[in-house]
Amino acid sequence: MAAAPQATLNQQPLFEDQEMPTQMGFFSFPPHLTYPQSASCHQSLKGFIIPPSLAADAPSTTNIAETLLLSSATHKQREGTIASDLGGHPLLSLQRSRANLWAWGEVNECLSRKRSGSGEDHLGLSSIKMKKIKARRKVREPRFCFKTMSDVDVLDDGYKWRKYGQKVGKNTQHPRSYYRCTQDNCRVKKRVERLAEDPRMVITTYEGRHAHSPSLDLEESQAPSQLNNFFF
DNA sequence: CGTGTTTGACCCGCGC
DNA sequence: GCGCGGGTCAAACACG
């Protein structure tokens, strides 16, 4: 029997240094991403990073793994990894408002396509609606989320966060927490919630990109080289 | 006293 | 236009 479950996400990432098919640019799965030592986590923590564009393109009933596999051929090679990682357990669907998952880059792309007179609206949206979305999204930062099976809600990703709100969703008894990076002139936000269908799953959504390195507190316990690899 | 959390109020986009 | 719900604000509070 192996040792007690290690409360850490420092394992094989599904996506690492891989260009996302959106305008989000590159990102890396932080190697120092850990849960508090006291936490009792599922013995095989599984992080699923899902870019907004992929989620938006998928039907709401499509699970995350299918979304990733169906939306981009570049993810095809990961199929075996994902399947084995799941251990035969089906992933639950990630219910999201389609509009909420529109990245500003995608909206701009659609608008420029419209202007160029290529005809059909993207996803059947009218230009008025697209402008509405753009107006609402112009302040939106790039976002992505990942899903983790864990008993603890907030993972330690190396940054310092300040909680600024909490809401209880309509169809779930589990509250959704809102966090902001405490660093000055860093507007990155984080949203943490539990999946209604499966409270064991934690959905963490990041919005924006950090304009600084992770908290220096980590440097005392982590190898400096690892600190070069963080979100965006 | 400084920092972080809680929580009710408020704002605003969206669907009807 | 109206109601709902997600997201944010900010005062009060807790804690070291």
Short mmCIF file of N, CA and C in Angstrom, two decimals, chain A residues 4 38 200:
data_model
loop_
_atom_site.label_atom_id
_atom_site.label_comp_id
_atom_site.label_asym_id
_atom_site.label_seq_id
_atom_site.Cartn_x
_atom_site.Cartn_y
_atom_site.Cartn_z
N ALA A 4 0.20 7.73 2.43
CA ALA A 4 -1.05 8.50 2.49
C ALA A 4 -1.14 9.43 1.29
N SER A 38 -2.66 19.85 5.56
CA SER A 38 -3.65 19.25 6.44
C SER A 38 -4.85 18.70 5.67
N ARG A 200 -17.77 16.62 -4.71
CA ARG A 200 -16.34 16.31 -4.53
C ARG A 200 -15.48 17.11 -5.50
#
